[in-house]
Short mmCIF file of C-alpha atoms and ligand atoms in Angstrom, two decimals:
data_model
loop_
_atom_site.label_atom_id
_atom_site.label_comp_id
_atom_site.label_asym_id
_atom_site.label_seq_id
_atom_site.Cartn_x
_atom_site.Cartn_y
_atom_site.Cartn_z
CA MET Y 477 123.10 154.68 179.54
CA ARG Y 478 125.98 156.35 177.82
CA ARG Y 479 128.19 158.44 179.43
CA LEU Y 480 126.06 161.40 180.76
CA ASP Y 481 124.18 162.21 183.85
CA HIS Y 482 123.32 165.60 182.47
CA ALA Y 483 120.93 166.96 179.83
CA ILE Y 484 121.94 169.31 177.16
CA PRO Y 485 119.95 172.34 176.22
CA CYS Y 486 117.09 171.63 174.03
CA ARG Y 487 117.61 172.17 170.41
CA SER Y 488 115.31 172.80 167.47
CA ARG Y 489 114.60 171.61 164.17
CA VAL Y 490 116.04 173.93 161.33
CA ALA Y 491 116.53 173.48 157.88
CA GLU Y 492 118.83 170.52 157.13
CA THR Y 493 121.11 172.86 155.24
CA VAL Y 494 122.05 174.42 158.39
CA SER Y 495 125.21 173.75 160.12
CA ARG Y 496 125.52 171.62 163.01
CA GLN Y 497 128.13 173.86 164.37
CA VAL Y 498 126.73 177.28 164.48
CA ARG Y 499 123.22 178.23 163.42
CA VAL Y 500 121.47 181.53 163.91
CA LEU Y 501 117.93 181.41 163.88
CA LEU Y 502 115.72 184.43 164.17
CA PHE Y 503 112.16 184.40 163.47
CA CYS Y 504 108.91 185.82 164.96
CA SER Y 505 105.69 184.12 164.98
CA MET Y 506 102.57 183.76 166.94
CA GLY Y 507 103.66 186.61 169.20
CA LYS Y 508 107.04 185.06 170.05
CA MET Y 509 110.34 185.66 168.98
CA LYS Y 510 113.40 183.49 169.12
CA MET Y 511 116.88 184.00 168.86
CA SER Y 512 119.33 181.26 168.85
CA LEU Y 513 122.91 180.99 168.10
CA GLY Y 514 124.91 178.07 168.09
CA ASP Y 515 124.15 174.50 168.60
CA GLY Y 516 120.71 175.04 169.71
CA ASP Y 517 122.03 177.02 172.61
CA GLU Y 518 121.41 180.52 173.28
CA TRP Y 519 124.25 182.89 173.73
CA SER Y 520 125.28 185.95 175.35
CA TRP Y 521 127.51 188.57 173.38
CA ARG Y 522 130.76 189.57 175.14
CA ARG Y 523 133.75 191.26 173.91
CA LYS Y 524 136.53 188.77 173.42
CA ASP Y 525 138.88 188.50 176.42
CA PRO Y 526 142.24 189.26 174.88
CA SER Y 527 143.87 186.61 177.08
CA SER Y 528 141.38 183.90 175.79
CA ARG Y 529 142.69 181.78 173.02
CA GLY Y 530 140.34 180.88 170.09
CA ASP Y 531 141.88 177.77 168.77
CA SER Y 532 139.83 176.02 166.10
CA GLY Y 533 138.73 172.59 166.79
CA VAL Y 534 139.04 169.97 164.18
CA GLY Y 535 136.25 170.29 161.91
CA ALA Y 536 135.89 173.99 162.39
CA ASP Y 537 135.47 175.95 159.15
CA GLU Y 538 138.69 176.95 157.57
CA GLY Y 539 139.38 180.40 156.45
CA SER Y 540 138.09 183.74 157.67
CA SER Y 541 134.52 184.71 156.83
CA GLU Y 542 132.39 187.65 157.63
CA LEU Y 543 130.76 185.94 160.49
CA SER Y 544 132.51 182.91 161.82
CA SER Y 545 133.08 181.23 164.93
CA THR Y 546 135.78 179.05 166.54
CA SER Y 547 135.86 176.95 169.75
CA ALA Y 548 137.62 178.48 172.68
CA GLY Y 549 137.96 177.97 176.35
CA GLY Y 550 139.04 175.40 178.89
CA ASP Y 551 138.41 171.90 179.62
CA THR Y 552 135.75 170.39 181.85
CA ARG Y 553 136.18 166.80 182.89
CA TYR Y 554 135.13 165.21 179.82
CA GLY Y 555 134.61 168.06 177.44
CA GLU Y 556 135.72 171.25 176.31
CA HIS Y 557 133.80 174.19 177.56
CA ASN Y 558 131.15 175.38 175.02
CA SER Y 559 132.24 178.90 173.99
CA ARG Y 560 133.22 180.38 170.71
CA ILE Y 561 134.63 183.43 169.27
CA MET Y 562 132.58 184.84 166.59
CA MET Y 563 133.77 187.41 164.22
CA ILE Y 564 131.22 190.02 163.04
CA GLY Y 565 133.10 192.05 160.50
CA ASP Y 566 136.29 192.46 162.47
CA ILE Y 567 134.80 192.51 165.85
CA PRO Y 568 135.54 189.46 167.86
CA VAL Y 569 132.64 188.60 169.97
CA HIS Y 570 132.71 185.87 172.75
CA LEU Y 571 129.75 183.70 172.57
CA GLU Y 572 128.95 181.83 175.62
CA ALA Y 573 126.72 179.04 175.78
CA THR Y 574 123.79 179.14 178.20
CA PRO Y 575 122.41 175.94 178.95
CA ASN Y 576 119.24 175.12 180.73
CA TYR Y 577 117.38 178.08 178.94
CA PRO Y 578 114.60 177.07 176.74
CA LEU Y 579 115.05 178.39 173.27
CA ASN Y 580 111.70 179.75 173.31
CA CYS Y 581 110.80 181.97 176.06
CA ASN Y 582 107.20 180.39 176.50
CA GLU Y 583 108.23 176.67 176.07
CA SER Y 584 109.49 173.97 178.16
CA PRO Y 585 112.56 172.12 176.77
CA GLY Y 586 110.65 168.98 176.13
CA THR Y 587 108.49 170.60 173.50
CA GLN Y 588 110.80 172.82 171.60
CA GLY Y 589 111.56 170.93 168.53
CA ALA Y 590 108.00 170.29 167.53
CA ALA Y 591 107.03 173.76 168.50
CA GLN Y 592 109.61 175.38 166.42
CA GLU Y 593 108.51 173.54 163.51
CA ARG Y 594 105.15 174.39 163.95
CA ASP Y 595 106.01 178.09 164.50
CA ILE Y 596 107.94 178.26 161.09
CA GLY Y 597 105.10 176.81 159.14
CA THR Y 598 102.38 178.93 160.65
CA ASP Y 599 104.07 182.20 160.94
CA SER Y 600 101.62 185.25 161.28
CA GLN Y 601 102.07 188.92 160.32
CA LYS Y 602 102.22 190.04 163.76
CA SER Y 603 105.06 192.41 164.72
CA PRO Y 604 107.11 193.82 166.16
CA LYS Y 605 107.64 191.41 169.04
CA HIS Y 606 109.32 191.63 172.45
CA CYS Y 607 110.96 188.78 173.96
CA GLU Y 608 113.55 188.30 176.66
CA ILE Y 609 116.78 186.44 175.41
CA ARG Y 610 117.62 184.36 178.30
CA ALA Y 611 121.20 184.34 178.09
CA ALA Y 612 124.15 183.76 180.40
CA PRO Y 613 122.87 183.88 184.04
CA GLU Y 614 124.70 187.19 184.52
CA VAL Y 615 123.31 188.68 181.20
CA VAL Y 616 119.78 189.27 180.44
CA ARG Y 617 118.76 191.38 177.55
CA LYS Y 618 115.70 192.20 175.83
CA VAL Y 619 115.51 192.31 172.14
CA GLU Y 620 113.02 194.02 169.77
CA LEU Y 621 112.44 192.54 166.62
CA ALA Y 622 110.79 194.66 164.22
CA SER Y 623 109.17 193.07 161.21
CA TYR Y 624 108.67 195.24 158.12
CA ASP Y 625 107.51 192.93 155.75
CA THR Y 626 104.50 190.91 155.17
CA GLY Y 627 106.07 187.60 153.88
CA THR Y 628 104.68 184.67 155.61
CA HIS Y 629 105.92 181.80 153.67
CA ARG Y 630 108.61 179.22 154.52
CA GLY Y 631 110.96 179.38 151.76
CA SER Y 632 112.41 176.48 149.90
CA ASP Y 633 115.52 176.92 151.87
CA GLY Y 634 113.73 177.12 155.27
CA VAL Y 635 114.06 179.67 157.74
CA VAL Y 636 116.61 181.68 155.81
CA ASN Y 637 114.33 182.74 153.16
CA PHE Y 638 111.83 183.29 155.78
CA ILE Y 639 113.98 185.79 157.42
CA LYS Y 640 115.04 187.25 154.24
CA ARG Y 641 111.77 188.19 153.32
CA ARG Y 642 110.15 189.49 156.23
CA THR Y 643 112.33 190.62 159.20
CA ARG Y 644 114.78 193.23 159.96
CA VAL Y 645 116.19 192.91 163.34
CA ASP Y 646 116.81 195.78 165.67
CA LEU Y 647 118.77 194.80 168.57
CA ARG Y 648 118.65 197.03 171.48
CA ASN Y 649 120.01 196.87 174.85
CA GLN Y 650 117.17 197.29 177.21
CA GLY Y 651 118.33 194.90 179.94
CA THR Y 652 121.18 194.96 182.52
CA THR Y 653 124.60 193.31 182.55
CA ARG Y 654 126.86 192.76 185.22
CA SER Y 655 129.64 191.59 183.03
CA ASP Y 656 132.21 194.38 182.45
CA SER Y 657 133.39 192.52 179.45
CA SER Y 658 129.92 192.54 177.88
CA ILE Y 659 129.62 194.73 174.85
CA LYS Y 660 126.63 196.70 174.53
CA VAL Y 661 124.10 195.22 172.19
CA GLU Y 662 123.98 198.70 170.49
CA LYS Y 663 127.53 198.22 169.64
CA LEU Y 664 126.67 194.98 168.24
CA HIS Y 665 123.81 196.55 166.57
CA THR Y 666 126.06 199.26 165.10
CA SER Y 667 128.36 196.62 163.57
CA ILE Y 668 125.53 194.59 162.25
CA GLY Y 669 122.62 196.75 162.26
CA LEU Y 670 123.72 198.28 158.90
CA LYS Y 671 123.08 194.98 157.62
CA ASP Y 672 119.69 193.41 158.34
CA ALA Y 673 118.82 190.07 159.70
CA ARG Y 674 118.84 188.96 156.18
CA SER Y 675 122.71 189.34 155.65
CA LEU Y 676 123.32 188.19 159.20
CA SER Y 677 121.50 185.02 159.01
CA ALA Y 678 122.56 184.31 155.42
CA SER Y 679 126.16 184.83 156.12
CA ILE Y 680 126.02 182.35 159.19
CA PHE Y 681 124.05 179.77 156.96
CA VAL Y 682 126.49 180.08 154.33
CA ASN Y 683 129.57 179.97 156.29
CA LYS Y 684 128.69 177.28 158.60
CA ALA Y 685 126.83 174.79 156.54
CA LYS Y 686 130.00 172.67 156.55
CA PRO Y 687 129.53 169.42 158.27
CA PHE Y 688 132.14 167.43 160.17
CA ASP Y 689 134.12 165.40 157.88
CA ILE Y 690 136.10 162.51 159.19
CA CYS Y 691 138.22 162.61 156.29
CA LEU Y 692 140.57 165.39 155.33
CA PRO Y 693 140.10 167.62 152.48
CA ARG Y 694 141.94 166.50 149.50
CA ARG Y 695 144.35 169.26 149.56
CA ARG Y 696 145.44 168.31 153.00
CA ARG Y 697 145.96 164.58 152.29
CA LEU Y 698 149.59 164.63 150.87
CA ASP Y 699 149.67 161.40 149.68
CA PHE Y 700 145.93 160.32 149.40
CA ALA Y 701 145.31 157.84 146.82
CA GLU Y 702 141.68 156.85 145.56
CA THR Y 703 140.89 153.40 146.94
CA SER Y 704 139.38 152.14 143.72
CA ASP Y 705 142.73 150.24 143.41
CA PRO Y 706 143.09 146.64 143.76
CA VAL Y 707 142.14 145.02 147.02
CA GLU Y 708 145.17 142.97 147.23
CA ASP Y 709 147.48 145.39 149.01
CA CYS Y 710 144.70 145.74 151.48
CA GLU Y 711 144.24 142.15 152.32
CA GLN Y 712 145.04 140.89 155.62
CA THR Y 713 147.90 138.73 155.60
CA HIS Y 714 148.18 135.16 156.99
CA GLU Y 715 150.55 136.49 159.57
CA ALA Y 716 147.99 139.13 160.69
CA VAL Y 717 145.44 136.44 161.06
CA GLN Y 718 147.70 134.55 163.14
CA LEU Y 719 148.39 137.61 165.28
CA VAL Y 720 144.55 137.70 165.77
CA GLU Y 721 144.50 134.35 167.29
CA GLN Y 722 147.55 135.01 169.34
CA GLU Y 723 146.45 138.35 170.91
CA SER Y 724 142.75 138.06 171.02
CA ARG Y 725 141.56 137.15 174.48
CA VAL Y 726 138.73 137.06 177.02
CA LEU Y 727 139.31 140.22 178.92
CA ARG Y 728 136.87 139.07 181.77
CA PRO Y 729 133.85 136.97 181.63
CA GLY Y 730 131.59 138.38 179.02
CA MET Y 731 134.24 140.62 177.55
CA VAL Y 732 136.32 139.55 174.58
CA LEU Y 733 139.08 141.60 172.61
CA LEU Y 734 139.34 140.58 168.95
CA LYS Y 735 142.81 141.85 167.84
CA ASN Y 736 143.35 143.19 164.50
CA TYR Y 737 140.15 141.62 163.52
CA VAL Y 738 138.78 143.94 160.90
CA THR Y 739 140.93 143.89 157.74
CA LEU Y 740 142.37 146.97 156.28
CA ARG Y 741 139.90 146.75 153.35
CA GLU Y 742 136.93 146.42 155.70
CA GLN Y 743 138.33 149.40 157.72
CA ILE Y 744 138.65 151.56 154.54
CA ASP Y 745 135.03 150.59 153.58
CA ILE Y 746 133.92 151.50 157.15
CA ILE Y 747 135.59 154.78 157.03
CA ARG Y 748 134.18 155.65 153.57
CA LYS Y 749 130.58 154.75 154.55
CA CYS Y 750 130.73 156.66 157.93
CA ARG Y 751 132.15 159.55 156.04
CA GLU Y 752 129.40 159.44 153.45
CA ILE Y 753 126.72 159.32 156.08
CA GLY Y 754 128.47 161.52 158.41
CA ILE Y 755 128.42 164.51 156.19
CA GLY Y 756 124.79 164.01 155.32
CA PRO Y 757 121.64 164.65 157.40
CA GLY Y 758 121.78 163.12 160.67
CA GLY Y 759 125.61 162.97 160.42
CA PHE Y 760 128.34 164.03 162.80
CA TYR Y 761 127.73 166.59 165.51
CA GLN Y 762 129.38 167.42 168.71
CA PRO Y 763 127.01 166.75 171.49
CA CYS Y 764 126.85 168.92 174.87
CA TYR Y 765 126.51 168.33 178.42
CA GLN Y 766 123.96 170.16 180.19
CA ASP Y 767 126.40 172.59 181.53
CA GLY Y 768 127.34 173.74 178.04
CA ALA Y 769 130.55 171.61 177.86
CA LYS Y 770 130.97 169.62 174.98
CA LEU Y 771 131.87 165.94 174.76
CA ARG Y 772 135.37 165.71 173.38
CA LEU Y 773 134.21 163.73 170.27
CA GLN Y 774 131.91 164.02 167.27
CA MET Y 775 129.00 161.60 167.18
CA MET Y 776 126.40 160.29 164.86
CA CYS Y 777 123.75 157.58 165.54
CA LEU Y 778 122.42 155.05 163.15
CA GLY Y 779 119.39 152.93 163.42
CA LEU Y 780 118.05 154.91 166.34
CA ASP Y 781 119.28 158.20 167.66
CA TRP Y 782 120.68 158.32 171.30
CA ASP Y 783 120.05 161.78 173.03
CA PRO Y 784 122.52 162.60 175.56
CA ASN Y 785 119.93 164.99 177.05
CA THR Y 786 117.09 162.62 177.65
CA ARG Y 787 119.50 159.57 177.53
CA LYS Y 788 116.85 157.87 175.27
CA TYR Y 789 116.82 156.48 172.01
CA GLU Y 790 114.50 158.11 169.51
CA ARG Y 791 113.96 157.93 165.67
CA GLN Y 792 114.79 161.57 165.17
CA ARG Y 793 117.29 163.48 166.94
CA ARG Y 794 116.39 166.86 168.55
CA VAL Y 795 119.41 168.63 167.69
CA ASP Y 796 118.08 169.08 164.25
CA GLY Y 797 115.10 166.76 163.67
CA CYS Y 798 117.01 164.52 161.41
CA SER Y 799 116.12 160.90 161.33
CA ALA Y 800 118.91 158.55 162.35
CA PRO Y 801 120.40 156.86 159.07
CA ASP Y 802 120.07 153.29 158.61
CA ILE Y 803 122.92 151.08 159.73
CA PRO Y 804 124.55 149.81 156.66
CA ASN Y 805 123.89 146.02 156.22
CA GLU Y 806 127.46 145.10 155.83
CA PHE Y 807 128.11 146.51 159.40
CA ILE Y 808 125.48 144.28 160.68
CA LEU Y 809 126.90 141.46 159.02
CA ALA Y 810 130.33 142.28 160.48
CA VAL Y 811 129.03 142.63 163.94
CA LYS Y 812 127.18 139.14 163.84
CA ARG Y 813 130.38 137.48 162.59
CA ALA Y 814 132.51 139.15 165.23
CA ILE Y 815 130.16 137.89 167.91
CA GLY Y 816 130.29 134.42 166.43
CA ASP Y 817 134.21 134.57 166.56
CA ALA Y 818 134.00 135.99 170.04
CA LYS Y 819 131.82 133.07 171.19
CA ASP Y 820 134.46 130.63 169.57
CA LEU Y 821 137.13 132.15 171.38
CA VAL Y 822 135.32 131.86 174.72
CA LYS Y 823 134.58 128.36 173.91
CA LYS Y 824 138.11 127.50 173.23
CA GLY Y 825 139.22 129.01 176.36
CA ASP Y 826 136.89 127.45 178.68
CA ARG Y 827 135.08 124.39 177.55
CA ARG Y 828 132.70 124.49 180.71
CA SER Y 829 131.40 127.91 180.18
CA ASN Y 830 127.85 128.42 179.57
CA LEU Y 831 128.02 130.27 176.22
CA ARG Y 832 124.62 131.68 176.26
CA ASN Y 833 125.29 133.34 179.54
CA ASP Y 834 128.85 134.55 178.66
CA LEU Y 835 128.17 136.20 175.37
CA PRO Y 836 124.46 136.15 174.15
CA THR Y 837 124.11 136.82 170.51
CA MET Y 838 122.27 139.92 169.13
CA SER Y 839 121.16 141.65 166.14
CA PRO Y 840 122.08 145.37 166.27
CA ASN Y 841 119.62 148.04 165.52
CA ILE Y 842 121.84 150.88 167.07
CA CYS Y 843 125.04 151.91 166.17
CA ILE Y 844 126.69 154.99 167.78
CA VAL Y 845 129.64 156.19 165.80
CA ASN Y 846 132.21 158.36 167.54
CA PHE Y 847 135.02 160.30 166.09
CA TYR Y 848 137.82 161.37 168.67
CA THR Y 849 140.37 163.99 167.51
CA THR Y 850 143.78 163.20 168.96
CA THR Y 851 142.69 165.09 172.05
CA GLY Y 852 139.32 163.32 172.37
CA ARG Y 853 138.31 161.13 175.27
CA LEU Y 854 135.35 159.58 176.88
CA GLY Y 855 134.82 159.32 180.67
CA LEU Y 856 133.96 155.98 182.39
CA HIS Y 857 130.32 155.14 182.09
CA GLN Y 858 128.06 152.40 181.40
CA ASP Y 859 126.08 151.62 178.35
CA ARG Y 860 122.51 151.10 179.79
CA ASP Y 861 119.94 153.04 177.89
CA GLU Y 862 118.94 150.31 175.77
CA SER Y 863 115.83 148.39 176.61
CA ARG Y 864 115.50 146.49 179.96
CA GLU Y 865 115.12 143.29 178.09
CA SER Y 866 118.21 143.86 176.06
CA LEU Y 867 120.13 144.77 179.33
CA ARG Y 868 118.56 141.77 181.34
CA LYS Y 869 119.66 139.39 178.73
CA GLY Y 870 123.13 140.93 178.71
CA LEU Y 871 122.91 141.45 174.85
CA PRO Y 872 126.56 142.53 173.93
CA VAL Y 873 127.78 145.96 172.92
CA VAL Y 874 130.23 145.41 169.95
CA SER Y 875 132.79 147.97 169.44
CA PHE Y 876 134.98 148.57 166.40
CA SER Y 877 138.09 150.71 166.53
CA ILE Y 878 139.58 152.39 163.42
CA GLY Y 879 142.26 154.86 163.04
CA ASP Y 880 144.49 155.97 165.89
CA SER Y 881 145.06 153.61 168.86
CA ALA Y 882 143.45 154.61 172.03
CA GLU Y 883 143.55 153.56 175.64
CA PHE Y 884 140.30 151.84 176.79
CA LEU Y 885 139.62 151.69 180.35
CA PHE Y 886 137.14 149.25 182.00
CA ARG Y 887 136.26 148.20 185.64
CA ASP Y 888 133.17 147.49 187.77
CA TYR Y 889 132.63 151.05 189.11
CA ARG Y 890 133.23 154.48 187.83
CA ASP Y 891 136.74 155.35 188.98
CA ALA Y 892 139.46 155.61 186.40
CA ASP Y 893 142.27 155.15 189.02
CA GLY Y 894 143.15 151.54 189.04
CA ALA Y 895 140.90 150.63 186.17
CA GLU Y 896 142.07 147.99 183.73
CA ARG Y 897 143.45 149.31 180.72
CA VAL Y 898 143.81 147.82 177.16
CA MET Y 899 145.36 149.51 174.10
CA LEU Y 900 142.71 149.41 171.09
CA GLU Y 901 144.34 149.60 167.75
CA SER Y 902 142.83 150.01 164.46
CA GLY Y 903 140.90 146.97 163.45
CA ASP Y 904 140.27 145.87 167.00
CA VAL Y 905 136.99 144.72 168.35
CA VAL Y 906 135.78 144.78 171.89
CA ILE Y 907 132.57 142.84 172.87
CA PHE Y 908 131.05 143.05 176.34
CA GLY Y 909 127.83 141.35 177.14
CA GLY Y 910 126.49 138.82 179.54
CA GLU Y 911 128.17 139.40 182.83
CA SER Y 912 130.15 142.26 181.69
CA ARG Y 913 127.16 144.04 179.96
CA MET Y 914 127.19 146.79 182.67
CA VAL Y 915 130.92 147.33 182.84
CA PHE Y 916 132.16 150.87 183.26
CA HIS Y 917 134.39 151.69 180.23
CA GLY Y 918 135.89 154.70 178.61
CA ILE Y 919 138.65 156.22 176.59
CA SER Y 920 141.46 157.99 178.50
CA SER Y 921 143.51 158.92 175.60
CA VAL Y 922 144.12 158.77 171.79
CA VAL Y 923 147.60 158.19 170.76
CA PRO Y 924 148.50 160.58 167.80
CA ASN Y 925 150.01 159.13 164.68
CA SER Y 926 149.36 155.65 165.55
CA ALA Y 927 146.83 154.80 162.70
CA PRO Y 928 148.16 152.38 160.14
CA LYS Y 929 149.86 154.53 157.34
CA ALA Y 930 148.19 152.49 154.67
CA LEU Y 931 144.72 153.22 156.19
CA VAL Y 932 145.29 156.92 156.42
CA ASP Y 933 146.75 156.92 152.91
CA LYS Y 934 143.89 155.06 151.39
CA SER Y 935 141.05 156.38 153.25
CA GLY Y 936 142.07 160.04 153.99
CA LEU Y 937 140.97 159.61 157.52
CA ARG Y 938 141.85 162.67 159.49
CA PRO Y 939 144.01 162.16 162.78
CA GLY Y 940 142.00 160.64 165.33
CA ARG Y 941 139.90 157.59 166.01
CA LEU Y 942 136.66 156.26 164.65
CA ASN Y 943 134.67 153.96 166.99
CA LEU Y 944 131.44 152.34 166.22
CA THR Y 945 129.49 150.68 169.05
CA PHE Y 946 126.75 148.48 168.08
CA ARG Y 947 123.78 147.41 170.31
CA GLN Y 948 120.44 145.82 170.19
CA PHE Y 949 117.59 148.16 171.71
O1 AKG Q 1088 135.27 154.81 171.89
C1 AKG Q 1088 135.11 153.72 172.50
O2 AKG Q 1088 135.92 152.62 172.43
C2 AKG Q 1088 133.93 153.44 173.43
C3 AKG Q 1088 132.83 154.20 172.99
C4 AKG Q 1088 131.76 154.02 174.10
O3 AKG Q 1088 131.88 153.53 174.95
C5 AKG Q 1088 130.50 154.52 173.54
O4 AKG Q 1088 130.14 155.11 172.60
O5 AKG Q 1088 129.47 154.29 174.38
FE1 FE2 Q 1089 129.97 153.00 175.94
#
């Protein structure tokens, strides 16, 4: 399992061009209408509380837009509360995630992805439709969707075209609200009703189609240099190698720290690869807890997707239906090499140890890539969603740290107080398997500005920490 006991709200498949941050999906079909805003969650519309702060998270789109949103709200234990300020014209609207509600009125969470796909492809001309939008617990509204057009095709750009062609949305407040700060849907309608769903959806699609990029945009890299330059200045020095030997150590049986193990050159290559994959389909997104709180990191899974909702590994992720991208071969080789070196280290330290038990070898087919901004963290958890066999054998988790340093906690049970701590720096590798396979571990803090300057300059990595954990299912 990784980190969560919760399930996040179900999400639906949408066109791959759609942003992972904010999506609007309006469509009617087979006698049903859906409205979904945000990361697959449903949202209520509330006037922005003037006291609330809408600070943009890292990776939020820059600049203003006709319709945009930013993260806001307080922290939860491991995440930030899932709420956003959305600007519709000049009206700030507080969007509040409402987990646990199925996207589709008539479907159970477990079936939504598939159902939505079906719906889009088999749309009928029935209209108008009525449907209850299941919003925040205190806000339940009904929405009428009037369809004026007979278009039934899914356009080449997916849902957007579909909406463009056939629907005009008429939002009417037919329900009740107990929230004083709720703006009436009519008001919303007044502000957006002059436009139809087409422009509403289109503006969101256009504005939010920017994926999370672990590297800064060029204009923000003051001294960014392309890294087609010679490798020499990135090569690990002899001194550094000695440092590896000096500081690498067995943290506890089955748990090894390889200090400064990944060379600068390799780190740059890993960043580049992760960036390239991370901005494409199946790339980084910010996962949510069941209660709507978001994890304080961006995540993407390679090989197989790990779903924080089900805590299962699947080929495709439910958040958007994308298949997990492959693990680059060079990553796999680096992992195998690290395990081999860790075994050697264990052997050196304790000639009597049973290596197979201490650190079994493994061939990774899963890589979970996390990017923590400088405020990122991850609560103590066990990695125990891999196959029973893998866990039984104690096949190790291999974790690469790149970028800013972070404090890594570990212990036998889930209580951060009194946990052992180690500072993981750029290039460090932690391996835990065998007896330590089920160790609780987490990240308590990221140290700002601690990444090696050369790494930042050459890769353009944004402030924060990139972590890759490899496992064998
Ligand atoms: O970031 C880290 O070092 C730990 C990541 C982790 O534990 C996980 O992804 O399961
Ligand atoms: Fe973990």
